[in-house]
Each structure stands twice: as C-alpha cells, then as structure tokens.
Coordinates of C-alpha atoms in Angstrom, one line a residue:
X1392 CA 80.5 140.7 94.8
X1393 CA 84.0 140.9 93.3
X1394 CA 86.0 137.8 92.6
X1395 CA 89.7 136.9 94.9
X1396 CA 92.7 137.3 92.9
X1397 CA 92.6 133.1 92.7
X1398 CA 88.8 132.7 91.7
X1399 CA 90.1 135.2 88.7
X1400 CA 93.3 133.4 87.9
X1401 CA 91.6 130.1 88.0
X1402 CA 88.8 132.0 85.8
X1403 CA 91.7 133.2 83.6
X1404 CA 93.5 130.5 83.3
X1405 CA 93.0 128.3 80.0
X1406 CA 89.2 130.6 79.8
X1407 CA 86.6 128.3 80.0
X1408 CA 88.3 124.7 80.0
X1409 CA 86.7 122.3 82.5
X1410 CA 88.3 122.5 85.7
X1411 CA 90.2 119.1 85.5
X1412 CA 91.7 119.8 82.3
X1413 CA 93.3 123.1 84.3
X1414 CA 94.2 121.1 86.9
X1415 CA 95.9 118.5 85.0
X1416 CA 97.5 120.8 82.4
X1417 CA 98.7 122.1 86.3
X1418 CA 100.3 118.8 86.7
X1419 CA 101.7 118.2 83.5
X1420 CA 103.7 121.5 84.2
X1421 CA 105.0 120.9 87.8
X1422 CA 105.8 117.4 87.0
X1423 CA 107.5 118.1 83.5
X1424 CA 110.5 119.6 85.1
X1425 CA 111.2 117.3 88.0
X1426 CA 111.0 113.9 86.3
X1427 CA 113.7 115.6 83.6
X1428 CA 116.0 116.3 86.8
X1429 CA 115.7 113.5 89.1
X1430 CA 114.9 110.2 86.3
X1431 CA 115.7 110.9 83.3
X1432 CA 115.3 113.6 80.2
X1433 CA 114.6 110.4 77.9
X1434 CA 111.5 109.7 80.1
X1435 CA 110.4 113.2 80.5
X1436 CA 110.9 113.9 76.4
X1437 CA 108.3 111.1 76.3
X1438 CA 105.7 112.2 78.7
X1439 CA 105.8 115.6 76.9
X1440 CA 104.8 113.8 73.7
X1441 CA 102.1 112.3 75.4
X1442 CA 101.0 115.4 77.4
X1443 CA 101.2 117.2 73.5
X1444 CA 99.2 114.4 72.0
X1445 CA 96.7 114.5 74.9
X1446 CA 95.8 118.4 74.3
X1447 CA 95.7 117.8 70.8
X1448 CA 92.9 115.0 71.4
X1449 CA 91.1 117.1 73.8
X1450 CA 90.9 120.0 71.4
X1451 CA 87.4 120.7 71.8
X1452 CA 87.8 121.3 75.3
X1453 CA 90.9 123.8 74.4
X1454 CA 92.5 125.1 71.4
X1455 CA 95.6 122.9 71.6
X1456 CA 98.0 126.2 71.1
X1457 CA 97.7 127.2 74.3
X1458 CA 98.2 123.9 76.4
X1459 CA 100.4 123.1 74.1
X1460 CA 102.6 126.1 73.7
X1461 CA 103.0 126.1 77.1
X1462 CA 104.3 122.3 77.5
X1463 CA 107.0 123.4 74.5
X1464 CA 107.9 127.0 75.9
X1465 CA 108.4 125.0 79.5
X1466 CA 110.3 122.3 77.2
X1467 CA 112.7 125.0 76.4
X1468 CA 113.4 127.1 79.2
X1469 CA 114.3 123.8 81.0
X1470 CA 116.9 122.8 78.2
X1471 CA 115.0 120.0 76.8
X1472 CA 115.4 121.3 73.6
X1473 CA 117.1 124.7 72.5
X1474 CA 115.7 127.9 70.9
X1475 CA 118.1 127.8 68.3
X1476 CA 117.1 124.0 67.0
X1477 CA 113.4 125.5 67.0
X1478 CA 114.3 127.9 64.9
X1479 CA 116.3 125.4 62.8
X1480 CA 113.3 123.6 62.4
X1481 CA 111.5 126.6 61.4
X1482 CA 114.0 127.2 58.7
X1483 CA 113.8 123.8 57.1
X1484 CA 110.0 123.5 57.0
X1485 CA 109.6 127.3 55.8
X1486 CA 107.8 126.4 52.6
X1487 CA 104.9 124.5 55.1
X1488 CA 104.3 128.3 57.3
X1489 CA 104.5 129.7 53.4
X1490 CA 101.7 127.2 52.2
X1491 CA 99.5 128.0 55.2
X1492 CA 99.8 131.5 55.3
X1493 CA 99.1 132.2 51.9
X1494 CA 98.0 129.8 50.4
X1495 CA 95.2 129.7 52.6
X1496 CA 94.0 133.1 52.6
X1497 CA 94.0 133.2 49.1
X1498 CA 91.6 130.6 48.6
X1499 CA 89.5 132.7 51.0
X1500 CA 89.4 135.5 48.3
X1501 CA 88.1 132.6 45.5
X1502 CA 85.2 131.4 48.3
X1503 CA 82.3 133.1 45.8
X1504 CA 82.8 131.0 43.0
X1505 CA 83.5 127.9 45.3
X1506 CA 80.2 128.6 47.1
X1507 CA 78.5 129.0 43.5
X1508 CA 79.9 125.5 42.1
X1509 CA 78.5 123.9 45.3
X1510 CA 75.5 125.3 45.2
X1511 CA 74.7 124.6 42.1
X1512 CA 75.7 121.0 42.5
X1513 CA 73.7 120.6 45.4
X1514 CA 70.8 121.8 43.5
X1515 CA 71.3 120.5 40.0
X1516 CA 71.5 116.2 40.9
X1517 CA 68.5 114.9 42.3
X1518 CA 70.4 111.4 43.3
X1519 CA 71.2 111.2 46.3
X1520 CA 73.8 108.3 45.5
X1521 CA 74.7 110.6 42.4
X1522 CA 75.2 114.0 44.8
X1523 CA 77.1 112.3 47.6
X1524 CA 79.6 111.1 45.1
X1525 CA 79.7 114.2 43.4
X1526 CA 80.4 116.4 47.0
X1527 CA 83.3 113.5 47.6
X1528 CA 85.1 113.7 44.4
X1529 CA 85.0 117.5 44.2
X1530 CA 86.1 118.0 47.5
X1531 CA 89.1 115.5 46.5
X1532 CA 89.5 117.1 43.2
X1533 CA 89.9 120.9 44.9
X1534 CA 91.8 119.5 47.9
X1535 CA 94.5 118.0 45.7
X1536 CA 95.1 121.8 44.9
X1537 CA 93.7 124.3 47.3
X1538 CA 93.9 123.8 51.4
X1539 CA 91.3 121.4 52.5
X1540 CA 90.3 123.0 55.6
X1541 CA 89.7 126.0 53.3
X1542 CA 87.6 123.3 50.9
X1543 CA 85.4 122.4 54.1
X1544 CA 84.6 125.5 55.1
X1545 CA 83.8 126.8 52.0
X1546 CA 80.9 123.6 51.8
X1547 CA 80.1 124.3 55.5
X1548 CA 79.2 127.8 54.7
X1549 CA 76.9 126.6 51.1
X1550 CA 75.0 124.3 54.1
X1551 CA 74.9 126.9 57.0
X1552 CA 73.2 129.3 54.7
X1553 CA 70.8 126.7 53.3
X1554 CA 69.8 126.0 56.9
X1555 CA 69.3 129.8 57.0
X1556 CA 67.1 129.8 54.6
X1557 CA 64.9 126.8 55.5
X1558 CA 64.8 127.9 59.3
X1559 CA 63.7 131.4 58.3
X1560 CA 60.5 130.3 56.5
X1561 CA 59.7 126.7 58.6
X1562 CA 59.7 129.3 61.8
X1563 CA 57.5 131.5 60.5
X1564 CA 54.1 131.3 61.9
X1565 CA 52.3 131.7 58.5
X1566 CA 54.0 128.4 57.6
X1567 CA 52.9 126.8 60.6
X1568 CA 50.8 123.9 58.9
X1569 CA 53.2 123.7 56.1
X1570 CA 55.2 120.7 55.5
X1571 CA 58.7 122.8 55.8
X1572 CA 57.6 122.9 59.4
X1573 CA 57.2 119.2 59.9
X1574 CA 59.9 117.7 62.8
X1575 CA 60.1 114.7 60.2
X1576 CA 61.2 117.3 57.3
X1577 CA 63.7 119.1 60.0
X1578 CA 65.0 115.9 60.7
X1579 CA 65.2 114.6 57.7
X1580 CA 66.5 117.8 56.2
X1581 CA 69.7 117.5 59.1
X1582 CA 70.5 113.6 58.1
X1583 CA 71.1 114.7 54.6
X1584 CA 73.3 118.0 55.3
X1585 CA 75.3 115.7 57.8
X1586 CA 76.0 113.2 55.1
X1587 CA 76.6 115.6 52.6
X1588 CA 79.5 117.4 55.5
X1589 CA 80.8 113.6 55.8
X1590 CA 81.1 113.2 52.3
X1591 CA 83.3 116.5 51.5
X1592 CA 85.1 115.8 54.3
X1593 CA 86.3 112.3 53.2
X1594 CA 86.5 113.8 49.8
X1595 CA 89.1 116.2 51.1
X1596 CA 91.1 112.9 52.4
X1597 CA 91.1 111.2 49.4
X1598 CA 92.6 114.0 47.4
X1599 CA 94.8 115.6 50.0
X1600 CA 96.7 112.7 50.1
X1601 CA 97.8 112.8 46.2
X1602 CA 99.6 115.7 46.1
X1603 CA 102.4 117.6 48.0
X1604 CA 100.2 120.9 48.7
X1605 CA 96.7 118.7 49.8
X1606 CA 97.9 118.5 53.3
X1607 CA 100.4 120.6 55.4
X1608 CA 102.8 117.5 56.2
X1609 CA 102.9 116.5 52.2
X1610 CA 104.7 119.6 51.6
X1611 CA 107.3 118.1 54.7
X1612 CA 107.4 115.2 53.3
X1613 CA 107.8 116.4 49.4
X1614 CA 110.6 118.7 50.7
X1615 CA 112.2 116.2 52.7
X1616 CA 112.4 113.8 49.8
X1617 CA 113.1 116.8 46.8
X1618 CA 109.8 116.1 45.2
X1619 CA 108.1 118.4 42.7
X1620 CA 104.6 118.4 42.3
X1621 CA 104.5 115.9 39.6
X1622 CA 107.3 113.9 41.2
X1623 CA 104.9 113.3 44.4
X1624 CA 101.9 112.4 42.9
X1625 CA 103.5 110.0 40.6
X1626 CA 104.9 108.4 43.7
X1627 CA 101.8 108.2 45.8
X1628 CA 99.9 106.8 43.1
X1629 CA 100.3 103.6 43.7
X1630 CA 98.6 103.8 47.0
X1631 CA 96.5 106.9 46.3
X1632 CA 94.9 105.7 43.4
X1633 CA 93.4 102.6 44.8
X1634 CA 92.3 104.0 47.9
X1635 CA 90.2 107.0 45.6
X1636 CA 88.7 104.5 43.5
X1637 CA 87.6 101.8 46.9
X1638 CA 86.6 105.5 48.7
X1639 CA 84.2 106.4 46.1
X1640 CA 82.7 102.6 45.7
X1641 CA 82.6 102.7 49.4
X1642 CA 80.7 106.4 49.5
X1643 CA 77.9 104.6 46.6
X1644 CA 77.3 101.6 49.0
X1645 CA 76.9 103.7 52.0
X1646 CA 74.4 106.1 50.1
X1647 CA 72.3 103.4 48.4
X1648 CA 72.0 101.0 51.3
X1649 CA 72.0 103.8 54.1
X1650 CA 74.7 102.5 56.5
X1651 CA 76.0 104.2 58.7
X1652 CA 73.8 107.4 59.2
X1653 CA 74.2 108.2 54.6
X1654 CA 71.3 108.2 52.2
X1655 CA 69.1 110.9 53.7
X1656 CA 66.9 112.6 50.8
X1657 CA 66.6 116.5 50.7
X1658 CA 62.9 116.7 51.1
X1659 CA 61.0 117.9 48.2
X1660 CA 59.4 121.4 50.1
X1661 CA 63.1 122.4 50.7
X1662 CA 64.7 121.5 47.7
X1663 CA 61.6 123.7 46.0
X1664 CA 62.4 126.8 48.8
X1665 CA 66.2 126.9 48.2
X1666 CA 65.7 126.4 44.5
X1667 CA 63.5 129.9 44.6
X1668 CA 66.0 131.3 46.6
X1669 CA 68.7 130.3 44.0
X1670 CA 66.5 132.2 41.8
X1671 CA 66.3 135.1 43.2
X1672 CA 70.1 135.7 44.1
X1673 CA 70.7 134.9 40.4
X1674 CA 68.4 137.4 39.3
X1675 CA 70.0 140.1 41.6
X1676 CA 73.7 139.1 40.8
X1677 CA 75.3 142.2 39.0
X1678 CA 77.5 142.0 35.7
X1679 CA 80.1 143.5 38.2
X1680 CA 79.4 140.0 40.4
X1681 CA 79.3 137.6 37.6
X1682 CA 82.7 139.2 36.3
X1683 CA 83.8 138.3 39.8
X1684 CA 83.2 134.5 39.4
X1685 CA 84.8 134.5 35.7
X1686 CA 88.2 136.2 37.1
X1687 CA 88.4 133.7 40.1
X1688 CA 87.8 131.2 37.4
X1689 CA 90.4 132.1 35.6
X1690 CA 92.8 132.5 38.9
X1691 CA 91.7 128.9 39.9
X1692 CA 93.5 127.6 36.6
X1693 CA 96.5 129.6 37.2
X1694 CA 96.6 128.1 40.2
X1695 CA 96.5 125.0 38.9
X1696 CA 98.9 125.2 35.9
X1697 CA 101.4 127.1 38.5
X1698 CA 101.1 124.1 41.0
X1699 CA 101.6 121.6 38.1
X1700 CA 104.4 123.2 36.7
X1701 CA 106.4 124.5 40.5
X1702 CA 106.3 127.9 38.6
X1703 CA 107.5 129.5 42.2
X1704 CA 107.0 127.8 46.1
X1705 CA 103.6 127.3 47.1
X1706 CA 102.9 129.2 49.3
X1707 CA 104.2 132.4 46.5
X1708 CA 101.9 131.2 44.2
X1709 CA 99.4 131.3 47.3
X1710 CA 100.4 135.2 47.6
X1711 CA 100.3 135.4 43.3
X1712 CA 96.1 134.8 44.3
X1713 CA 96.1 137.1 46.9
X1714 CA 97.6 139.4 44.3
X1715 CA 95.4 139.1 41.8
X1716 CA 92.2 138.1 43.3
X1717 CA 92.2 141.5 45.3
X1718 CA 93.5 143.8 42.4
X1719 CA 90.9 142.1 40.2
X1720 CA 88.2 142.0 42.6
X1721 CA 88.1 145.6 43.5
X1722 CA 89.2 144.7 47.1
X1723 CA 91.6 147.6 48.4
X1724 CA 90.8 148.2 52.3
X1725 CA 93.2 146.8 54.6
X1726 CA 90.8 145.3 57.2
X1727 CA 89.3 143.2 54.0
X1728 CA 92.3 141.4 53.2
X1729 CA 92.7 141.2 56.9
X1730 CA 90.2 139.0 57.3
X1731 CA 91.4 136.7 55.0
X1732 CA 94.3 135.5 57.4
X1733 CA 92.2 135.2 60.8
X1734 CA 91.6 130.9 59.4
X1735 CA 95.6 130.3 58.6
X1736 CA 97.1 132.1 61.4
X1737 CA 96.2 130.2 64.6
X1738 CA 96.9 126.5 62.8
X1739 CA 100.2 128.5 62.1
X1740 CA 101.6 129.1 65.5
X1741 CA 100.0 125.3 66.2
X1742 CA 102.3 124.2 63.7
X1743 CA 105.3 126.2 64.6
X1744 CA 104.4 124.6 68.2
X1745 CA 104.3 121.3 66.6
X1746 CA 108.4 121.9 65.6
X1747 CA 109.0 123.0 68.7
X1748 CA 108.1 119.4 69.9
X1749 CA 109.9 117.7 66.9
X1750 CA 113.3 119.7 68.6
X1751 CA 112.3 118.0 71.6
X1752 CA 112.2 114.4 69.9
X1753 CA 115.3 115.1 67.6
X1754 CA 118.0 116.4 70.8
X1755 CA 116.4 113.8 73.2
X1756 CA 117.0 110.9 70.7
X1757 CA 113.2 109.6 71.5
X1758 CA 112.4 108.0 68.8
X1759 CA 115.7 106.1 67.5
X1760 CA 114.4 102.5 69.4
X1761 CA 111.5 102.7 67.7
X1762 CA 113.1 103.8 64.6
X1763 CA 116.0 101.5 64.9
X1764 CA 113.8 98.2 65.6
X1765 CA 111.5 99.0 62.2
X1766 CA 114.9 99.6 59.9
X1767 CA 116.7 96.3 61.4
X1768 CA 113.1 95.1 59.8
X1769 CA 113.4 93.7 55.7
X1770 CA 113.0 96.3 53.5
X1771 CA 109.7 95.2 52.5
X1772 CA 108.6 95.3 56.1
X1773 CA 109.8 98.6 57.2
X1774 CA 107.8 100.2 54.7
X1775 CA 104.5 98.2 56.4
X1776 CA 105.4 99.0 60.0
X1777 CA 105.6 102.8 59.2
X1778 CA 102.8 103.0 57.6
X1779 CA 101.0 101.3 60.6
X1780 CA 102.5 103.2 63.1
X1781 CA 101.6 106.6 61.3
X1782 CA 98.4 105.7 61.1
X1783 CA 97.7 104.1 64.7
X1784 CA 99.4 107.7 66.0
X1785 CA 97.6 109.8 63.2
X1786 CA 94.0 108.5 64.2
X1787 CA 94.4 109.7 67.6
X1788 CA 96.5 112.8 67.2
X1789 CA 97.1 115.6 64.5
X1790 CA 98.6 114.1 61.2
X1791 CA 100.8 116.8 60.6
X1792 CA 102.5 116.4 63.9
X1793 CA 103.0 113.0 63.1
X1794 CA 104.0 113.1 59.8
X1795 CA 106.7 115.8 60.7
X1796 CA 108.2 113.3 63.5
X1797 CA 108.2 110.0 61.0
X1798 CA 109.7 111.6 58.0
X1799 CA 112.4 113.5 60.1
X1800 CA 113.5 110.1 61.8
X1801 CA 113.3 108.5 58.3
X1802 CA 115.7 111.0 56.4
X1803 CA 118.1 111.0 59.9
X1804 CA 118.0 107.0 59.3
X1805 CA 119.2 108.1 55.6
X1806 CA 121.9 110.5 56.2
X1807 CA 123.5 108.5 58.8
X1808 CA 123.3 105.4 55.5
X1809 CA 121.0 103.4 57.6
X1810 CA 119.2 103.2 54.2
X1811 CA 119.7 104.1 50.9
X1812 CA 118.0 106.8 48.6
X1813 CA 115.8 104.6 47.2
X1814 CA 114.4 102.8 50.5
X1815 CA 114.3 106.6 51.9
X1816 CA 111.9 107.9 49.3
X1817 CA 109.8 104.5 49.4
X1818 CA 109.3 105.0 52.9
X1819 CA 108.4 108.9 52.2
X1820 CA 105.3 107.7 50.6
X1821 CA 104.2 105.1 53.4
X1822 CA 105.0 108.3 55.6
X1823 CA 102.4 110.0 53.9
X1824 CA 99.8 107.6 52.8
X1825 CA 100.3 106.0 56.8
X1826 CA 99.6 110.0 58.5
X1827 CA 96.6 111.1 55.9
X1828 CA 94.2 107.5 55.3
X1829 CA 93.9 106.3 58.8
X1830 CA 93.4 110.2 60.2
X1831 CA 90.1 109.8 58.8
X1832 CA 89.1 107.9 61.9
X1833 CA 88.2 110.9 64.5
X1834 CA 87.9 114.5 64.0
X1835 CA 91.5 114.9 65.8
X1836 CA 93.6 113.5 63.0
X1837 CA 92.2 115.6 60.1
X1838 CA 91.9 119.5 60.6
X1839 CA 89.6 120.0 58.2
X1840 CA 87.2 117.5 60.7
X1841 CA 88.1 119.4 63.2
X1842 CA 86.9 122.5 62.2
X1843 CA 83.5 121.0 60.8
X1844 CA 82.9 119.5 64.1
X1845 CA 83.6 122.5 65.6
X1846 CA 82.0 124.8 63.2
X1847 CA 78.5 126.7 63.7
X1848 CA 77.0 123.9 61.5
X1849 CA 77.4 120.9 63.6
X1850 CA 74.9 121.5 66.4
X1851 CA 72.5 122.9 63.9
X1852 CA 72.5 119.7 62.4
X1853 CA 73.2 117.3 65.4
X1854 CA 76.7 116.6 64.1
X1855 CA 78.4 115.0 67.3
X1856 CA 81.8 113.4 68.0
X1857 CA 81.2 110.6 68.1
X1858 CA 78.1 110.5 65.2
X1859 CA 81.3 111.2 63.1
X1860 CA 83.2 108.3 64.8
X1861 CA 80.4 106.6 63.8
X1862 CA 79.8 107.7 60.1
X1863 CA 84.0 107.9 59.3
X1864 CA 83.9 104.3 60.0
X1865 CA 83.1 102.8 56.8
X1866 CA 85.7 104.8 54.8
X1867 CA 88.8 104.3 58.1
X1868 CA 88.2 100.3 57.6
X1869 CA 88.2 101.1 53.8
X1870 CA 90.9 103.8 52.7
X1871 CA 93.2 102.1 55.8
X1872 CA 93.3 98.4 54.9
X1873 CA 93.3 99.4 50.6
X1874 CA 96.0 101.4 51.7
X1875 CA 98.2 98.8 53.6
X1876 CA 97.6 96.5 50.8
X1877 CA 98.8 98.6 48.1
X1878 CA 102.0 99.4 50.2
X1879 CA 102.4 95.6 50.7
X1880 CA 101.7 94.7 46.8
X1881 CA 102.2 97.2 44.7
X1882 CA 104.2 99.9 45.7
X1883 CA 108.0 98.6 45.3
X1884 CA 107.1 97.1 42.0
X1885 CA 105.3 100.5 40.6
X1886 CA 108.3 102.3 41.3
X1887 CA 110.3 100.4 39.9
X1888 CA 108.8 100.1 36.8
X1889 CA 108.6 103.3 36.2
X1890 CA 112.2 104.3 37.1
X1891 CA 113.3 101.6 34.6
X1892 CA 110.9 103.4 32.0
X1893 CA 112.6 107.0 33.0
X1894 CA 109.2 108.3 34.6
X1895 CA 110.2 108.9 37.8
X1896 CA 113.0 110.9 38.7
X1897 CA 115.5 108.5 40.1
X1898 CA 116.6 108.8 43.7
X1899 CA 118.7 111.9 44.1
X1900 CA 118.9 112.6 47.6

C-alpha cells in the first residue's frame, strides 16, 4: 500500500533520523523566528548557537549539514545575519576552503605509500608498548603536515583490511578447530585494533595542534594572527611541546599497565596470517607499483619543504600533489580524481555553514559580554580563561566552529585597541591550544574521531561512543591540565625570550 503525501515527507524529511530529532529540529525552526520578533534577536542569536551546537553533538544521528544548514539559511532569510557578511566571512577564511579542498584530496592520491608505512609498522614491532607509541607519534608526525582526518582514515583502512583478512580464513570451515577461530583470539584480536585506532587518533591531536595546516581552525587562527608556518609552530611550542612529550608518557603507561581498555596483544596465529599475506602482496607488487611508492615519497617531502618554507598557500601546494601525484602516477580518467574529493567536500559546506553562524554571532554582538568580562580580566588571566572556555565548548562541540568564534572576537577586541598586538597573538595560541587539547574528550570535538567512530571499522571492532569516552580519558585529563599549565607558566616568558633573542617575529599586526 502506497504511503500519504505526510508519511512520505515525514519519511523524507532529515532520511532516517529518529523521529524526535525531526520533531525537534521542527521546533527549533518555528520557534527561531518568533522569539527574534517578539523578545529579542540577542536571545534568539543565542538559542541558534545552541540549536547549531546541539546538531553538531548529535551528529551520528544526522550529518550536522543538513540540520544545520537549515538553522543558518532560516538565520538569513529572517535578517539575523546578511548574505553579504556570509560571504565576507567566506572571503577572509578562503585559505581554510583552499586547505580542505585540496589539500585533502591530495593526500588521498599518496594513501598507497601511507598504507605501506603502516603496515609495515604494524608488522615489524612486536611491543605492544613499543607499537602504540610508534602509531601515536606517526600519526602526530603526518598530522603536523597532511589533514588528520585524511591520517585516520588512511590507518582505518590498514585495520579494515587486516580484519578482512583474519575474518576470511577464521570463517572458513576448514579452520574450524583452528586457534584463528577462537572467540578469545577474535576478541582479543578487536581490543588491540581498537587501541591501536585510539592511539592514531590522539596522535593526530598531538601533532595537529603544532602547526598552522594540522587542523582547519590553525589555518584561522595563523591567518588571523599573520603567522607563517614556522612563525606558528614556534609560538605554540611552548604549550605544544609539553603536551607531546606528557601524551606519549601517558600512551606508555596506558599500554604497559592496561588502563583504560590499551595493552591488548595481536595474537600470535594472526600476526603469522597477516604476515603471509604481507608476503604475498610484496611478491605480486610490480616495478610499475613500487615506482609508485618512491614518487609519492618524493611528493611527501615536497610537501614538506613547501609547507616549511610557505612556497605558495596551502591549500595550492595541496593542488601542486594533486598535480603531480596524478601526472606521475599514471592517473588520467576524470571519475578517478573524482573520487578523491567525495571526503573534503561535505566537511566543506559544514564549514562554510559554520561562517554562516560566526555572521550570526558577529552582527548580533553575542559574544562581546563574555568577551568583554575575560579582557577586563589581567593579562595573565585572560589568556587562562580562553583557553578554558575553548576547551569546555570544544569538548562538546566541533573545534573548528569554536576556534573560528574565539579568535574572531579576539582580533575584534584588537582592532577596536582593547588589547595590544602582543596580548592579541598570545591569546591566538591559547585560542588554539584551548579548541585542539580538550577536543580530544568525545568524538564531537575532533573530526578525525568522528569519522573513526563512524567509519565501517568501529562496529567490526566494538568501537562505541562511549568505549571512546572511556579510552580518550586518560589523554583529555593529561594533554588538558599540561596544557593549562604551560599557558599559566611558560608561555608569556617563552615568548618573550625569544622576541628579545630576534626568533620570533615581533608583533606586527
């Protein structure tokens, strides 16, 4: 029996969200408009942040681009904010929609030689201690340079297909009796690929936050402050560089004691099945594949040098890969280098939701209290308070949205002469430290948790919410309270040792 024309909107409307998150994405849209017309548009410009923060937290009930695009297209049609301060917006942060856009997809041509480094690691250390070190560090080490969400899924898929592999022989009659198809081995075999997926994706934490293209709101940030790449690092080090060293000793005493859900051995009958099948796909690689691998090698340290340097805008050296990766590679048909945009595209329009909401916040004045109580603050404090407040919003919400809010309000604060340069760019980096360490918290701060939680992998390896809750723990208490410290007691004298020695670029707003 057909469906009415209002079981089929109801069906069509938001797919196949639960019915009370229709409904109250309903409300949020009838309600929206009145209280901006009969209270006031300061108290509606605040319940849309909220409604935008809520969708954002209840991402894995909904993609937040569509609840959300809707609250911001309502937003402006009803004159909360105007088209043309979107578009503004857009303007100023076009180096961020660069960055994603390219840079993104052309990681996604370098995935084979990413995929053959992590294999190889996971098969070359027998330490568990020693491995889950290794997966955090190289994970921070590529997601100082390359898009972390790209790093993640790039492990994701090294684990997926190991799973493959085990599953296709353990389920196999002939193997019946055989220790691969043990529940304790299956279990056991789970605990340690969800450890190892914890580990990368701290590790991508750690180094994202070091450098102005490891995160999507760095490159706000960087570009708010006139930061090069060697300019940011040098000022997040203060704070950065504790926090690596405490995240690794944190991810060693996790791993030898197993707390927390780490520690988990492979089992010795997989590690001997996916070493044959290592083998194998190293005996079958071509000269014309292993050629492959040495020429995204060699594009990996361009990218690198390029970054170092700020030969050209990120996201242009981001199309240089595309460039060369595909010329090189022998990839020529259209649909191929297609494909590579399908990841970057929908966090895209997210993001250029995301301004859309900031032109909200910035015409409707909602965050000058809160702004104006933390600069009548000391200096000293101010630079604690953000921080805290970053990070309290960041854990629950998407960093990048947060980050783009803060650092807005902070260089408005500077332009007016609220503050100086130099009090400006301090606060820059407790911006940035304050939206990427606390994140860590729940899989809605950090993308790239999102998408592992999310991803294929997780309910293969009984990868919940809140498992990760759980297992994120350790490193939130960790990177957060090193980080608040190092804000509190070394940051202001750092930099200002080093401007006095002429290492840092002095402030130049």
């Amino acid at each position: 029996m057909d469906m009415t024309y209002g079981q089929a909107l109801k069906r069509n409307f938001l797919g196949q969200s639960p019915d009370w998150y229709k409904a109250l994405m309903l409300v949020f849209l009838i309600v929206n408009p009145l209280i901006y017309a009969f209270v006031s548009p300061f108290a509606a410009g605040w319940l849309l942040v909220a409604e935008f923060i809520f969708t954002l937290g209840m991402a894995l009930k909904c993609h937040p681009l569509l609840p959300g695009g809707l609250l911001a297209v309502e937003a402006i049609i009803i004159g909360m904010a105007s088209a043309d301060q979107v578009k503004t917006e857009l303007a100023n942060n076009l180096e961020v929609l660069l960055l994603l856009i390219f840079m993104v997809a052309g990681i996604f041509f370098m995935k084979q030689l990413l995929l053959f480094v992590f294999t190889h690691l996971l098969l070359s250390i027998r330490s568990k201690v020693l491995l889950g070190v290794t997966f955090c560090l190289a994970a921070a080490f590529l997601s100082a340079f390359l898009d972390a969400l790209t790093v993640l899924a790039v492990v994701i898929s090294v684990a997926v297909s190991f799973y493959e592999i085990y599953h296709r022989v353990a389920s196999d009659p002939q193997y019946q009796h055989h220790p691969l198809a043990q529940r304790e081995t299956l279990e056991q075999f789970r605990a340690f690929l969800r450890s190892l997926m914890m580990q990368a994706g701290v590790g991508t934490a750690l180094g994202g936050v070091m450098t102005m293209v490891g995160e999507p709101q760095n490159l706000i940030i960087a570009h708010a402050a006139s930061w090069d790449f060697v300019q940011f690092f040098l000022r997040m080090a203060p704070v950065t560089v504790p926090v690596l060293i405490c995240g690794i000793v944190t991810s060693v005493l996790v791993e030898k004691f197993r707390w927390f859900g780490y520690g988990a051995t492979l089992p010795a009958s997989v590690r001997q099945l996916l070493e044959e099948s290592e083998q194998q796909n190293a005996a079958q690689r071509t000269r014309q594949e292993k050629l492959k691998l040495w020429i995204q090698a060699a594009i990996g340290i361009w990218l690198i040098v390029a970054l170092a340097f700020h030969l050209a805008e990120v996201g242009l050296i981001g199309l240089s890969v595309i460039i060369m990766a595909t010329a090189l590679c022998g990839i020529t048909d259209e649909h191929a280098i297609g494909q590579a945009f399908t990841e970057a595209l929908p966090f895209t329009a997210l993001l250029t939701v995301f301004f859309a909401i900031v032109a909200v916040i910035i015409e409707q004045q909602l965050f000058a209290p809160l702004v104006t109580f933390v600069l009548s603050t000391e200096p000293d404090a101010q630079l604690k308070w953000f921080y805290v407040f970053n990070g309290l919003l960041s854990s629950i919400s998407d960093n990048v949205f947060v980050g783009s809010v803060y650092i807005n309000e902070a260089r408005h604060a500077f332009d007016r002469g609220a503050i100086d340069a130099r009090q400006f760019e301090l606060l820059a980096v407790a911006i940035n430290t304050g939206t990427n360490l606390p994140s860590v918290a729940t899989p809605n701060g950090q993308a790239a948790f999102l998408f592992l939680l999310t991803s294929a992998l997780a309910p293969l390896i009984r990868l919940s919410y809140g498992r990760m809750v759980w297992m994120a723990l350790p490193f939130t208490v960790v990177l957060s309270l090193i980080g608040y410290l190092a804000i509190h007691f070394l940051l202001v004298p750092y930099t200002d040792s080093l401007l006095s020695l002429g290492w840092l670029l002095p402030p130049h707003l």
